[in-house]
C-alpha cells in the first residue's frame, strides 16, 4: 500500500519570519492529518525556521529542500551539500525540477548524480520528470520520460529505490494554470511505473510512489488523486501566498490530503 504524499514547493518565496505564521494558519485549517505524508519545501534560508516550528507541530510534516549539489563538499561557491541539509533535519530533496533544468542548465546526467549523492547522504529524492509542450505535441512523451528516468535513476542502487519518489510534472502545466487531465496524468504515471518495472522489476514498480505536479487545483484534485497510479501531488504556486490566498492554498492541500472529503460543491468556494 503506497502512502499518499503531498509536497508544497514554495519556490523562491517566504522569508524565514513568514514561516511560523504560515504554519500556524495551515495547522488551524488542516488540523491533524496522519494518513497522508505532508512535505514543506522552503528556500534554504527558511529551512532552520521551519525545522524549529515543526518541532511542535501536532501534524507530522516533513521538511524538504529544493535542490542539492552533486558533490558532498568542496569548492562550489554558492552551493549547498547534502550533509548540510541533513544537519538541518531535511528529509526530502527536489531533484531535476523543470525550473532547474530550464534556467540553470541541469542535464539528465547531473540529475542522476544528484540522486545518488542525496541517497548516500540519507536524503529522499523527489525526482522530477516531465515533457515540454512541444514534446507532447510531437508525441514524444514516452521517449522523454523514459530518458529522464533511465538517466535519473541509472546509478540508483536497487536497494535504495524505495527512498525515491517520482514527480511527474509536465512542463506545460507548471505555473501555467493548465493542469493535465486525470487521464493524461494517469497514462503518464502508468508509463513511468512500466519504465521502473523494466529497470528494477515489477515489485519495485508497484511500490514506488509517483506524485503529480503542475497547476494542481481543487477542481481536479480529487480526480487526480483517485487515479490508480497517482500517489499524491507536488503543489507549487497554490501552496503559497500566506496572506491573501492562505485559506485557499491550505484548503487545497487538505483536499489533496483527504480526497474523500473533497466535493465539487466546496471546490467552488476555493479560489486560487
Ligand atoms: C512545481 O513547481 O513543482 C509546481 C507544480 O508548480 P505549480 O503548482 O505552480 O504548477
Short mmCIF file of C-alpha atoms and ligand atoms in Angstrom, two decimals:
data_model
loop_
_atom_site.label_atom_id
_atom_site.label_comp_id
_atom_site.label_asym_id
_atom_site.label_seq_id
_atom_site.Cartn_x
_atom_site.Cartn_y
_atom_site.Cartn_z
CA UNK A 1 0.00 0.00 0.00
CA UNK A 2 1.57 3.27 -1.11
CA UNK A 3 1.11 6.15 1.30
CA UNK A 4 -0.08 9.34 -0.37
CA UNK A 5 2.39 12.22 -0.31
CA UNK A 6 1.56 15.89 -0.78
CA UNK A 7 4.53 18.24 -1.09
CA UNK A 8 4.41 22.04 -1.14
CA UNK A 9 7.17 23.62 -3.22
CA UNK A 10 7.39 27.23 -2.08
CA UNK A 11 9.97 28.01 -4.77
CA UNK A 12 11.78 31.34 -4.12
CA UNK A 13 9.14 32.64 -1.72
CA UNK A 14 8.54 33.09 2.03
CA UNK A 15 11.24 34.56 4.23
CA UNK A 16 12.23 32.88 7.46
CA UNK A 17 9.92 35.11 9.52
CA UNK A 18 6.90 34.24 7.35
CA UNK A 19 7.25 30.54 8.06
CA UNK A 20 5.76 30.35 11.55
CA UNK A 21 2.58 32.37 10.75
CA UNK A 22 2.13 30.23 7.64
CA UNK A 23 2.48 27.02 9.60
CA UNK A 24 0.09 28.21 12.33
CA UNK A 25 -2.57 29.03 9.75
CA UNK A 26 -2.02 25.79 7.94
CA UNK A 27 -2.44 23.74 11.10
CA UNK A 28 -5.56 25.67 12.15
CA UNK A 29 -7.14 24.90 8.80
CA UNK A 30 -5.95 21.37 8.28
CA UNK A 31 -5.96 20.01 11.83
CA UNK A 32 -4.42 16.64 12.37
CA UNK A 33 -3.51 14.66 9.27
CA UNK A 34 -1.75 11.37 9.78
CA UNK A 35 -2.85 9.21 6.86
CA UNK A 36 -1.03 11.35 4.31
CA UNK A 37 2.57 12.43 4.31
CA UNK A 38 2.94 16.20 4.03
CA UNK A 39 6.22 17.80 2.99
CA UNK A 40 7.00 21.54 3.05
CA UNK A 41 9.81 22.62 0.76
CA UNK A 42 11.04 26.14 1.59
CA UNK A 43 14.06 28.08 0.35
CA UNK A 44 17.34 27.18 2.01
CA UNK A 45 17.21 30.31 4.17
CA UNK A 46 13.84 29.35 5.67
CA UNK A 47 14.78 25.77 6.49
CA UNK A 48 16.06 26.38 10.07
CA UNK A 49 12.97 28.45 11.00
CA UNK A 50 10.66 25.80 9.60
CA UNK A 51 12.56 22.97 11.28
CA UNK A 52 12.17 24.73 14.62
CA UNK A 53 8.48 25.47 14.07
CA UNK A 54 7.77 21.88 13.03
CA UNK A 55 9.16 20.52 16.29
CA UNK A 56 5.89 21.49 17.97
CA UNK A 57 3.56 20.60 15.12
CA UNK A 58 0.77 18.17 16.10
CA UNK A 59 0.62 17.05 12.48
CA UNK A 60 3.79 15.39 11.29
CA UNK A 61 5.16 17.49 8.44
CA UNK A 62 8.40 16.57 6.76
CA UNK A 63 10.99 19.09 5.69
CA UNK A 64 12.27 19.23 2.13
CA UNK A 65 14.83 21.25 0.16
CA UNK A 66 14.53 22.48 -3.41
CA UNK A 67 17.97 21.44 -4.61
CA UNK A 68 21.27 19.88 -3.59
CA UNK A 69 24.76 19.83 -5.07
CA UNK A 70 26.06 16.62 -6.69
CA UNK A 71 29.26 16.66 -4.64
CA UNK A 72 29.19 16.16 -0.90
CA UNK A 73 31.50 19.13 -0.20
CA UNK A 74 34.19 21.24 -1.84
CA UNK A 75 34.93 24.45 -3.70
CA UNK A 76 31.45 25.15 -5.07
CA UNK A 77 30.68 28.72 -4.10
CA UNK A 78 27.01 29.36 -3.54
CA UNK A 79 26.01 25.71 -3.44
CA UNK A 80 24.61 23.55 -0.63
CA UNK A 81 25.61 19.97 0.09
CA UNK A 82 23.52 17.01 1.19
CA UNK A 83 25.13 16.73 4.63
CA UNK A 84 24.29 20.39 5.30
CA UNK A 85 20.65 19.64 4.58
CA UNK A 86 20.66 16.52 6.73
CA UNK A 87 22.11 18.53 9.60
CA UNK A 88 19.02 20.76 9.43
CA UNK A 89 16.61 17.81 9.60
CA UNK A 90 15.80 17.92 5.92
CA UNK A 91 14.41 14.60 4.74
CA UNK A 92 13.32 15.15 1.12
CA UNK A 93 15.06 16.97 -1.70
CA UNK A 94 13.62 18.01 -5.06
CA UNK A 95 15.94 16.96 -7.86
CA UNK A 96 15.60 17.82 -11.54
CA UNK A 97 12.76 20.32 -11.23
CA UNK A 98 11.99 21.70 -14.68
CA UNK A 99 12.86 25.21 -13.49
CA UNK A 100 16.35 23.95 -12.63
CA UNK A 101 16.61 22.18 -15.96
CA UNK A 102 15.32 25.24 -17.86
CA UNK A 103 17.03 28.16 -16.07
CA UNK A 104 20.13 26.55 -14.58
CA UNK A 105 21.05 24.13 -17.33
CA UNK A 106 20.65 20.96 -15.29
CA UNK A 107 21.05 17.92 -17.51
CA UNK A 108 19.78 14.38 -17.09
CA UNK A 109 23.34 13.31 -16.20
CA UNK A 110 23.60 15.92 -13.46
CA UNK A 111 20.20 14.92 -12.13
CA UNK A 112 21.37 11.29 -11.96
CA UNK A 113 24.45 12.30 -9.97
CA UNK A 114 22.36 14.34 -7.55
CA UNK A 115 20.02 11.40 -6.93
CA UNK A 116 22.96 9.21 -5.93
CA UNK A 117 24.54 11.90 -3.73
CA UNK A 118 21.24 12.52 -1.98
CA UNK A 119 20.67 8.81 -1.34
CA UNK A 120 24.21 8.36 0.01
CA UNK A 121 23.55 11.14 2.49
CA UNK A 122 20.26 9.58 3.61
CA UNK A 123 18.01 12.07 1.82
CA UNK A 124 14.85 11.03 -0.05
CA UNK A 125 14.95 12.39 -3.63
CA UNK A 126 11.77 13.78 -5.21
CA UNK A 127 12.86 13.18 -8.79
CA UNK A 128 11.01 15.41 -11.25
CA UNK A 129 10.38 14.31 -14.81
CA UNK A 130 8.09 15.65 -17.49
CA UNK A 131 7.80 16.66 -21.10
CA UNK A 132 7.53 20.13 -22.64
CA UNK A 133 4.51 21.17 -24.69
CA UNK A 134 6.31 20.69 -27.99
CA UNK A 135 7.46 17.24 -26.92
CA UNK A 136 3.84 16.33 -26.11
CA UNK A 137 2.63 17.74 -29.40
CA UNK A 138 5.27 15.71 -31.22
CA UNK A 139 4.10 12.54 -29.43
CA UNK A 140 7.41 12.22 -27.63
CA UNK A 141 6.10 11.98 -24.05
CA UNK A 142 7.19 8.39 -23.51
CA UNK A 143 10.58 8.91 -25.13
CA UNK A 144 11.29 11.92 -22.88
CA UNK A 145 10.05 10.27 -19.69
CA UNK A 146 12.00 7.10 -20.35
CA UNK A 147 15.23 9.03 -20.99
CA UNK A 148 14.81 11.19 -17.89
CA UNK A 149 14.03 8.17 -15.73
CA UNK A 150 16.79 5.93 -17.04
CA UNK A 151 19.39 8.68 -16.57
CA UNK A 152 17.94 9.99 -13.34
CA UNK A 153 17.80 6.54 -11.78
CA UNK A 154 20.66 4.98 -13.76
CA UNK A 155 23.07 4.82 -10.81
CA UNK A 156 20.47 4.40 -8.09
CA UNK A 157 21.31 1.27 -6.07
CA UNK A 158 18.26 -1.04 -6.30
CA UNK A 159 18.06 -1.32 -2.52
CA UNK A 160 17.67 2.49 -2.30
CA UNK A 161 14.89 2.84 -4.85
CA UNK A 162 12.23 2.70 -2.15
CA UNK A 163 13.57 6.04 -0.84
CA UNK A 164 12.85 7.74 -4.17
CA UNK A 165 9.59 9.50 -5.01
CA UNK A 166 9.00 10.37 -8.66
CA UNK A 167 7.13 13.56 -9.52
CA UNK A 168 5.53 13.62 -12.95
CA UNK A 169 5.50 17.32 -13.79
CA UNK A 170 4.61 18.13 -17.39
CA UNK A 171 6.48 21.37 -18.08
CA UNK A 172 3.48 22.86 -19.89
CA UNK A 173 1.43 22.52 -16.70
CA UNK A 174 3.87 24.09 -14.24
CA UNK A 175 2.82 27.56 -13.18
CA UNK A 176 0.57 27.92 -16.24
CA UNK A 177 -2.82 27.18 -14.71
CA UNK A 178 -3.19 24.38 -17.26
CA UNK A 179 -3.48 21.12 -15.36
CA UNK A 180 -3.09 17.75 -17.05
CA UNK A 181 -6.37 15.87 -17.16
CA UNK A 182 -6.66 12.93 -14.82
CA UNK A 183 -6.49 10.63 -17.86
CA UNK A 184 -3.33 12.28 -19.23
CA UNK A 185 -1.66 12.13 -15.83
CA UNK A 186 -2.72 8.53 -15.19
CA UNK A 187 -1.38 7.48 -18.58
CA UNK A 188 2.00 9.09 -17.87
CA UNK A 189 2.16 7.65 -14.35
CA UNK A 190 1.39 4.15 -15.62
CA UNK A 191 4.15 4.56 -18.19
CA UNK A 192 6.59 5.76 -15.52
CA UNK A 193 5.78 2.66 -13.49
CA UNK A 194 6.40 0.48 -16.53
CA UNK A 195 9.87 2.03 -17.02
CA UNK A 196 10.67 1.43 -13.35
CA UNK A 197 9.45 -2.16 -13.78
CA UNK A 198 11.76 -2.78 -16.69
CA UNK A 199 14.76 -1.27 -14.85
CA UNK A 200 14.16 -2.50 -11.30
CA UNK A 201 11.48 -5.20 -11.53
CA UNK A 202 7.72 -5.32 -11.01
CA UNK A 203 7.79 -5.27 -7.21
CA UNK A 204 9.79 -2.04 -7.17
CA UNK A 205 7.46 -0.51 -9.74
CA UNK A 206 4.43 -1.43 -7.68
CA UNK A 207 5.77 0.14 -4.50
CA UNK A 208 7.43 3.33 -5.78
CA UNK A 209 5.41 6.48 -5.22
CA UNK A 210 4.66 8.72 -8.19
CA UNK A 211 3.10 12.11 -7.49
CA UNK A 212 1.64 14.58 -9.97
CA UNK A 213 2.68 18.24 -10.18
CA UNK A 214 1.55 21.05 -12.46
CA UNK A 215 -1.14 23.61 -11.62
CA UNK A 216 -2.92 21.27 -9.20
CA UNK A 217 -6.27 22.90 -8.50
CA UNK A 218 -9.20 21.89 -6.31
CA UNK A 219 -11.45 21.26 -9.29
CA UNK A 220 -9.25 18.43 -10.41
CA UNK A 221 -7.52 17.36 -7.21
CA UNK A 222 -9.95 14.58 -6.40
CA UNK A 223 -9.97 13.20 -9.93
CA UNK A 224 -6.17 13.16 -9.98
CA UNK A 225 -5.76 11.63 -6.55
CA UNK A 226 -8.22 8.84 -7.26
CA UNK A 227 -6.27 7.50 -10.25
CA UNK A 228 -4.63 4.11 -9.72
CA UNK A 229 -1.07 5.25 -10.31
CA UNK A 230 -1.17 8.73 -8.75
CA UNK A 231 0.14 8.76 -5.20
CA UNK A 232 -0.09 12.42 -4.32
CA UNK A 233 0.73 15.90 -5.50
CA UNK A 234 3.62 18.32 -5.77
CA UNK A 235 1.98 21.71 -5.39
CA UNK A 236 3.80 24.92 -6.32
CA UNK A 237 2.00 28.24 -6.71
CA UNK A 238 -1.19 27.13 -4.98
CA UNK A 239 0.70 26.32 -1.79
CA UNK A 240 1.80 29.94 -1.46
CA UNK A 241 0.51 33.39 -0.64
CA UNK A 242 0.24 33.17 3.12
CA UNK A 243 -1.79 36.37 3.32
CA UNK A 244 -4.38 36.76 0.57
CA UNK A 245 -4.81 33.18 -0.57
CA UNK A 246 -3.74 31.48 2.60
CA UNK A 247 -7.02 29.69 3.20
CA UNK A 248 -7.21 28.62 -0.40
CA UNK A 249 -3.83 27.00 -0.55
CA UNK A 250 -4.22 25.35 2.82
CA UNK A 251 -7.61 24.03 1.81
CA UNK A 252 -6.19 22.69 -1.39
CA UNK A 253 -3.51 20.81 0.48
CA UNK A 254 -6.14 19.47 2.81
CA UNK A 255 -8.28 18.35 -0.09
CA UNK A 256 -5.32 16.68 -1.75
CA UNK A 257 -4.52 15.02 1.51
CA UNK A 258 -8.04 13.85 2.17
CA UNK A 259 -9.60 13.29 -1.23
CA UNK A 260 -12.61 11.51 0.21
CA UNK A 261 -13.73 14.78 1.79
CA UNK A 262 -13.38 16.79 -1.40
CA UNK A 263 -16.63 17.61 -3.19
CA UNK A 264 -17.49 19.63 -6.25
CA UNK A 265 -19.70 21.82 -4.05
CA UNK A 266 -16.88 23.04 -1.85
CA UNK A 267 -14.48 23.27 -4.77
CA UNK A 268 -16.30 26.36 -5.96
CA UNK A 269 -15.54 28.08 -2.64
CA UNK A 270 -11.83 27.68 -3.14
CA UNK A 271 -10.21 30.33 -5.29
CA UNK A 272 -6.57 30.11 -6.30
C1 LIG B 1 6.07 22.96 -9.09
O1 LIG B 1 6.75 23.97 -9.02
O2 LIG B 1 6.57 21.86 -8.86
C2 LIG B 1 4.67 23.09 -9.46
C3 LIG B 1 3.96 22.01 -9.64
O3 LIG B 1 4.21 24.37 -9.62
P1 LIG B 1 2.68 24.81 -9.86
O4 LIG B 1 1.81 24.02 -8.90
O5 LIG B 1 2.67 26.27 -9.57
O6 LIG B 1 2.35 24.49 -11.27
#
